[in-house]
C-alpha cells in the first residue's frame, strides 16, 4: 500500500478540486496520491467495501486503511496535518470564515438546479434565486471586509470551498447566459469571484473543460446519468474534451447526439 494518503476522486468534481486547491496553496500537492474513479462504470467492489457502501466521492484513504468522507471534513483534516494552516488562526475570524462556508450548500444547489432546469418558463425564477444568494454573499463580504478582495487578506479556506463552484457555474454563463448585474449589490462579490477564479492555486480546470463535460447537466441529467437518446456520457474520459466540438448553447431547443458532441 502507498505510504501517502490516497484521495479516490472524479477529476472534474468540484468537491475534489477544493482539496487540490488547498494542497496547492500549502505547497503540499505531492503529499497525497489521487486515484481516479470512473463514475460512468460500476463501482469497484473493493472501494465500496472500504466506504461501507456509499458511492459519493471524494474519499480519503490513509496508509493504514482508515477512511474519511465529505470534502469539507477532508479539507479541514488536510489543513491540520500538512504544512502551515490556511484557516484563520483567530477563533472569531475562523468562525466568520465558517459562516461563509455554511452558505456554500444552498449556493451550489441553486446553480445546479438552474443549469438542470428544462422549463424555459421557469428560467427567470432560477436566475433570481441564484442572484439572491449572490446578493447575500455580497452583503457578507461588505460587512466583514468592505475594502478588501478576499474574505480576509488572502485566498483562504472559504475561497478554496467556493472557487470550484464558481468554476462549475461557467456552465450557467454558457448555457443560460448568466451574468451578475451591474451595481453595488454585486460589486463586492464580483470582485471576490474574479480574484478566486484567477488565483494560481485554483487552475485545475478550464472554462472549455467545464462547458463540454457538463453538457448532460444542461439537459437535466446529473452525476454521469445518460440523457435520452444518448449512449455516451459527456463526462466520458474518451475522447478527450479537447478534441470534441463545443456543445450547442440553446439547451431548451437542441439536444445534441453522441456524434454531434464528438463522443463517438
Ligand atoms: N457532500 C459530499 C462532499 O464530499 O462534499 C458530496 C460529494 C458528491 O456529491 N460527489 C459526487 C459523487 O461522487 C460527484 S460531484 N457522485 C457519484 C456517486 O456515485 O455518488 C452533486 C449534487 C449537486 C451538485 C453537484 C454535485 C456534484 O446538487 O458535482 O447533488 C448530488 C457531484 C446540488
Short mmCIF file of C-alpha atoms and ligand atoms in Angstrom, two decimals:
data_model
loop_
_atom_site.label_atom_id
_atom_site.label_comp_id
_atom_site.label_asym_id
_atom_site.label_seq_id
_atom_site.Cartn_x
_atom_site.Cartn_y
_atom_site.Cartn_z
CA UNK A 1 0.00 0.00 0.00
CA UNK A 2 1.08 3.56 -0.69
CA UNK A 3 2.72 5.36 2.23
CA UNK A 4 0.92 8.53 1.25
CA UNK A 5 -2.81 9.07 1.76
CA UNK A 6 -4.94 8.42 -1.33
CA UNK A 7 -7.87 10.53 -2.50
CA UNK A 8 -10.32 8.49 -4.57
CA UNK A 9 -11.93 11.06 -6.79
CA UNK A 10 -13.61 12.15 -10.01
CA UNK A 11 -11.16 14.53 -11.70
CA UNK A 12 -13.71 17.17 -12.75
CA UNK A 13 -15.67 17.04 -9.46
CA UNK A 14 -15.79 20.36 -7.58
CA UNK A 15 -15.64 18.67 -4.18
CA UNK A 16 -12.34 17.10 -5.10
CA UNK A 17 -10.97 20.31 -6.64
CA UNK A 18 -11.28 22.08 -3.29
CA UNK A 19 -8.77 19.60 -1.87
CA UNK A 20 -6.41 20.14 -4.80
CA UNK A 21 -6.64 23.90 -4.32
CA UNK A 22 -5.88 23.69 -0.60
CA UNK A 23 -2.89 21.41 -1.19
CA UNK A 24 -1.57 23.74 -3.93
CA UNK A 25 -1.99 26.76 -1.61
CA UNK A 26 0.05 24.97 1.05
CA UNK A 27 2.73 23.80 -1.41
CA UNK A 28 1.71 20.24 -0.50
CA UNK A 29 0.38 18.91 -3.82
CA UNK A 30 2.75 15.94 -3.64
CA UNK A 31 1.64 14.87 -0.16
CA UNK A 32 -1.37 12.92 -1.46
CA UNK A 33 -1.94 10.41 -4.28
CA UNK A 34 -5.05 10.93 -6.41
CA UNK A 35 -6.76 7.80 -7.73
CA UNK A 36 -9.31 8.31 -10.49
CA UNK A 37 -12.77 6.71 -10.27
CA UNK A 38 -14.87 6.48 -13.45
CA UNK A 39 -18.48 7.16 -12.34
CA UNK A 40 -19.84 6.07 -15.72
CA UNK A 41 -18.83 2.48 -14.80
CA UNK A 42 -19.98 0.21 -11.93
CA UNK A 43 -18.05 0.97 -8.75
CA UNK A 44 -15.08 -1.26 -7.81
CA UNK A 45 -16.35 -3.61 -5.03
CA UNK A 46 -13.07 -3.17 -3.11
CA UNK A 47 -13.65 0.58 -2.86
CA UNK A 48 -17.33 0.04 -1.99
CA UNK A 49 -16.28 -2.21 0.88
CA UNK A 50 -13.91 0.47 2.16
CA UNK A 51 -16.68 3.09 2.15
CA UNK A 52 -19.23 0.62 3.56
CA UNK A 53 -21.48 1.04 0.55
CA UNK A 54 -21.56 4.78 -0.07
CA UNK A 55 -20.56 5.99 -3.54
CA UNK A 56 -20.07 9.76 -3.09
CA UNK A 57 -16.55 10.99 -3.73
CA UNK A 58 -14.02 12.24 -2.73
CA UNK A 59 -12.97 9.59 -0.20
CA UNK A 60 -9.68 9.77 1.69
CA UNK A 61 -7.87 6.52 2.45
CA UNK A 62 -4.98 6.72 4.90
CA UNK A 63 -1.95 4.39 4.53
CA UNK A 64 -3.27 2.28 7.45
CA UNK A 65 -6.66 1.85 5.73
CA UNK A 66 -8.70 4.34 7.74
CA UNK A 67 -11.31 6.22 5.71
CA UNK A 68 -12.62 9.80 5.79
CA UNK A 69 -15.54 11.05 3.70
CA UNK A 70 -17.00 14.51 2.99
CA UNK A 71 -14.86 17.07 1.18
CA UNK A 72 -15.14 19.75 3.89
CA UNK A 73 -14.07 17.25 6.56
CA UNK A 74 -11.11 16.12 4.45
CA UNK A 75 -10.25 19.75 3.66
CA UNK A 76 -10.01 20.65 7.35
CA UNK A 77 -8.06 17.46 8.08
CA UNK A 78 -5.53 18.28 5.35
CA UNK A 79 -5.23 21.82 6.66
CA UNK A 80 -4.29 20.43 10.09
CA UNK A 81 -1.86 17.71 9.03
CA UNK A 82 0.08 19.23 6.10
CA UNK A 83 2.22 22.39 6.37
CA UNK A 84 1.10 25.72 7.78
CA UNK A 85 -2.61 26.14 8.46
CA UNK A 86 -4.58 28.14 5.89
CA UNK A 87 -7.56 28.57 8.25
CA UNK A 88 -7.74 31.81 10.21
CA UNK A 89 -5.75 31.47 13.44
CA UNK A 90 -8.02 33.85 15.35
CA UNK A 91 -11.07 31.92 16.64
CA UNK A 92 -13.54 34.69 15.78
CA UNK A 93 -12.15 35.11 12.27
CA UNK A 94 -12.26 31.34 11.87
CA UNK A 95 -15.94 31.45 12.85
CA UNK A 96 -16.52 34.14 10.20
CA UNK A 97 -14.89 32.00 7.54
CA UNK A 98 -17.06 29.06 8.63
CA UNK A 99 -20.17 31.25 8.34
CA UNK A 100 -19.31 31.94 4.72
CA UNK A 101 -18.56 28.26 4.10
CA UNK A 102 -22.01 27.42 5.51
CA UNK A 103 -23.54 29.36 2.60
CA UNK A 104 -21.95 27.08 0.03
CA UNK A 105 -24.55 24.27 0.11
CA UNK A 106 -27.57 26.39 -0.87
CA UNK A 107 -25.42 28.29 -3.38
CA UNK A 108 -24.28 25.07 -5.06
CA UNK A 109 -27.82 23.67 -5.11
CA UNK A 110 -29.20 26.87 -6.71
CA UNK A 111 -26.61 26.81 -9.52
CA UNK A 112 -27.07 23.11 -10.30
CA UNK A 113 -30.88 23.29 -10.19
CA UNK A 114 -30.66 26.28 -12.56
CA UNK A 115 -28.47 24.51 -15.14
CA UNK A 116 -30.58 21.33 -14.89
CA UNK A 117 -33.91 23.12 -15.31
CA UNK A 118 -35.63 22.13 -18.57
CA UNK A 119 -38.60 24.52 -18.47
CA UNK A 120 -37.82 27.81 -20.20
CA UNK A 121 -40.81 29.47 -18.49
CA UNK A 122 -39.05 28.96 -15.15
CA UNK A 123 -35.66 30.29 -16.25
CA UNK A 124 -36.04 33.72 -14.59
CA UNK A 125 -37.17 32.13 -11.34
CA UNK A 126 -33.96 30.06 -11.11
CA UNK A 127 -31.90 33.07 -12.18
CA UNK A 128 -33.40 35.25 -9.43
CA UNK A 129 -32.88 32.55 -6.79
CA UNK A 130 -29.18 32.40 -7.58
CA UNK A 131 -28.89 36.20 -7.72
CA UNK A 132 -30.45 36.45 -4.25
CA UNK A 133 -27.69 34.18 -2.91
CA UNK A 134 -25.03 36.27 -4.67
CA UNK A 135 -26.50 39.42 -3.04
CA UNK A 136 -26.37 37.69 0.34
CA UNK A 137 -22.69 36.82 -0.11
CA UNK A 138 -22.04 40.36 -1.36
CA UNK A 139 -23.52 41.71 1.88
CA UNK A 140 -21.46 39.30 3.96
CA UNK A 141 -18.20 40.39 2.28
CA UNK A 142 -19.13 44.09 2.63
CA UNK A 143 -19.80 43.52 6.34
CA UNK A 144 -16.56 41.69 7.08
CA UNK A 145 -14.06 43.17 4.62
CA UNK A 146 -15.55 46.14 2.72
CA UNK A 147 -12.28 47.34 1.18
CA UNK A 148 -10.55 44.02 0.55
CA UNK A 149 -10.69 41.47 -2.24
CA UNK A 150 -10.88 38.14 -0.39
CA UNK A 151 -12.87 37.48 2.80
CA UNK A 152 -9.66 38.32 4.70
CA UNK A 153 -6.27 39.45 3.42
CA UNK A 154 -5.55 36.42 1.20
CA UNK A 155 -7.10 33.43 -0.57
CA UNK A 156 -8.14 31.18 2.34
CA UNK A 157 -10.30 28.19 3.21
CA UNK A 158 -13.60 29.84 2.22
CA UNK A 159 -12.09 30.69 -1.16
CA UNK A 160 -10.92 27.07 -1.61
CA UNK A 161 -14.50 25.95 -0.91
CA UNK A 162 -16.27 28.38 -3.27
CA UNK A 163 -13.84 28.62 -6.20
CA UNK A 164 -14.64 25.17 -7.66
CA UNK A 165 -18.34 26.15 -7.67
CA UNK A 166 -17.63 29.49 -9.35
CA UNK A 167 -15.85 27.44 -12.00
CA UNK A 168 -18.66 24.88 -12.38
CA UNK A 169 -21.07 27.81 -12.76
CA UNK A 170 -19.32 28.64 -16.03
CA UNK A 171 -21.98 26.23 -17.30
CA UNK A 172 -24.52 28.95 -16.47
CA UNK A 173 -22.55 31.59 -18.40
CA UNK A 174 -22.61 29.29 -21.41
CA UNK A 175 -25.99 27.54 -21.30
CA UNK A 176 -28.05 30.27 -19.54
CA UNK A 177 -26.22 33.50 -20.47
CA UNK A 178 -25.91 34.13 -16.75
CA UNK A 179 -24.15 37.34 -15.73
CA UNK A 180 -24.02 39.28 -12.47
CA UNK A 181 -25.96 42.52 -13.00
CA UNK A 182 -24.10 45.85 -12.75
CA UNK A 183 -24.32 47.73 -9.46
CA UNK A 184 -23.24 47.75 -5.83
CA UNK A 185 -25.49 44.83 -4.85
CA UNK A 186 -22.99 42.64 -6.71
CA UNK A 187 -19.74 44.63 -6.92
CA UNK A 188 -18.09 43.15 -3.85
CA UNK A 189 -18.93 39.54 -4.71
CA UNK A 190 -17.98 40.21 -8.36
CA UNK A 191 -14.51 41.28 -7.22
CA UNK A 192 -14.20 38.27 -4.90
CA UNK A 193 -15.31 35.83 -7.56
CA UNK A 194 -12.91 37.27 -10.18
CA UNK A 195 -9.96 37.06 -7.78
CA UNK A 196 -10.88 33.48 -6.83
CA UNK A 197 -11.12 32.43 -10.49
CA UNK A 198 -7.70 33.77 -11.39
CA UNK A 199 -5.77 32.56 -8.33
CA UNK A 200 -2.77 30.43 -9.31
CA UNK A 201 -3.61 27.65 -6.83
CA UNK A 202 -7.01 27.13 -8.48
CA UNK A 203 -6.22 26.45 -12.15
CA UNK A 204 -7.06 22.70 -12.22
CA UNK A 205 -9.93 23.05 -14.73
CA UNK A 206 -10.79 25.37 -17.62
CA UNK A 207 -13.96 27.01 -18.96
CA UNK A 208 -13.90 24.76 -22.02
CA UNK A 209 -13.50 21.60 -19.94
CA UNK A 210 -16.46 22.51 -17.71
CA UNK A 211 -18.74 23.52 -20.57
CA UNK A 212 -18.07 20.32 -22.51
CA UNK A 213 -18.09 17.90 -19.58
CA UNK A 214 -21.26 19.32 -18.02
CA UNK A 215 -23.38 19.30 -21.18
CA UNK A 216 -25.51 16.47 -19.77
CA UNK A 217 -26.31 18.54 -16.68
CA UNK A 218 -27.66 21.24 -19.02
CA UNK A 219 -30.05 18.57 -20.35
CA UNK A 220 -31.15 17.68 -16.83
CA UNK A 221 -29.03 14.54 -16.41
CA UNK A 222 -26.69 14.76 -13.42
CA UNK A 223 -23.85 12.72 -11.95
CA UNK A 224 -22.92 10.69 -15.05
CA UNK A 225 -26.54 9.74 -15.92
CA UNK A 226 -27.37 9.41 -19.62
CA UNK A 227 -29.68 11.86 -21.40
CA UNK A 228 -32.42 10.50 -23.67
CA UNK A 229 -31.15 9.09 -26.97
CA UNK A 230 -27.52 9.11 -25.89
CA UNK A 231 -25.20 6.19 -25.23
CA UNK A 232 -22.09 8.03 -24.00
CA UNK A 233 -21.96 10.49 -21.07
CA UNK A 234 -20.47 13.96 -21.64
CA UNK A 235 -18.28 13.11 -18.62
CA UNK A 236 -16.60 10.27 -20.51
CA UNK A 237 -12.79 10.48 -20.40
CA UNK A 238 -12.61 9.35 -24.07
CA UNK A 239 -12.44 11.11 -26.45
CA UNK A 240 -10.65 13.83 -24.52
CA UNK A 241 -12.77 17.01 -24.12
CA UNK A 242 -10.09 19.00 -26.01
CA UNK A 243 -10.89 17.02 -29.16
CA UNK A 244 -14.65 17.48 -29.01
CA UNK A 245 -16.66 20.35 -30.55
CA UNK A 246 -18.36 22.95 -28.35
CA UNK A 247 -21.91 21.76 -27.46
CA UNK A 248 -24.94 23.79 -28.62
CA UNK A 249 -25.74 26.63 -26.19
CA UNK A 250 -29.52 26.59 -26.64
CA UNK A 251 -30.21 23.79 -24.14
CA UNK A 252 -34.01 24.34 -24.24
CA UNK A 253 -34.20 23.80 -28.01
CA UNK A 254 -31.43 21.47 -29.08
CA UNK A 255 -30.35 18.09 -27.76
CA UNK A 256 -27.10 17.10 -29.44
CA UNK A 257 -26.37 13.46 -30.26
CA UNK A 258 -23.29 11.46 -29.21
CA UNK A 259 -21.85 12.09 -32.71
CA UNK A 260 -22.56 15.85 -32.67
CA UNK A 261 -20.80 16.04 -29.29
CA UNK A 262 -17.77 14.20 -30.65
CA UNK A 263 -18.31 11.37 -28.17
CA UNK A 264 -18.35 8.53 -30.72
N1 LIG B 1 -21.05 16.20 0.35
C1 LIG B 1 -20.14 15.44 -0.46
C2 LIG B 1 -18.75 16.04 -0.34
O1 LIG B 1 -17.76 15.29 -0.40
O2 LIG B 1 -18.66 17.26 -0.11
C3 LIG B 1 -20.64 15.47 -1.90
C4 LIG B 1 -19.81 14.62 -2.82
C5 LIG B 1 -20.53 14.32 -4.15
O3 LIG B 1 -21.70 14.65 -4.35
N2 LIG B 1 -19.82 13.68 -5.06
C6 LIG B 1 -20.40 13.25 -6.31
C7 LIG B 1 -20.27 11.76 -6.48
O4 LIG B 1 -19.30 11.19 -6.04
C8 LIG B 1 -19.66 13.81 -7.52
S1 LIG B 1 -19.65 15.50 -7.67
N3 LIG B 1 -21.20 11.14 -7.16
C9 LIG B 1 -21.08 9.77 -7.54
C10 LIG B 1 -21.90 8.87 -6.68
O5 LIG B 1 -21.94 7.70 -7.00
O6 LIG B 1 -22.47 9.35 -5.67
C11 LIG B 1 -23.89 16.78 -6.93
C12 LIG B 1 -25.10 17.28 -6.45
C13 LIG B 1 -25.34 18.61 -6.50
C14 LIG B 1 -24.39 19.45 -7.03
C15 LIG B 1 -23.20 18.97 -7.50
C16 LIG B 1 -22.96 17.62 -7.46
C17 LIG B 1 -21.68 17.14 -7.97
O7 LIG B 1 -26.57 19.03 -6.01
O8 LIG B 1 -20.93 17.88 -8.58
O9 LIG B 1 -26.07 16.52 -5.90
C18 LIG B 1 -25.85 15.17 -5.76
C19 LIG B 1 -21.30 15.82 -7.69
C20 LIG B 1 -26.83 20.36 -5.98
#
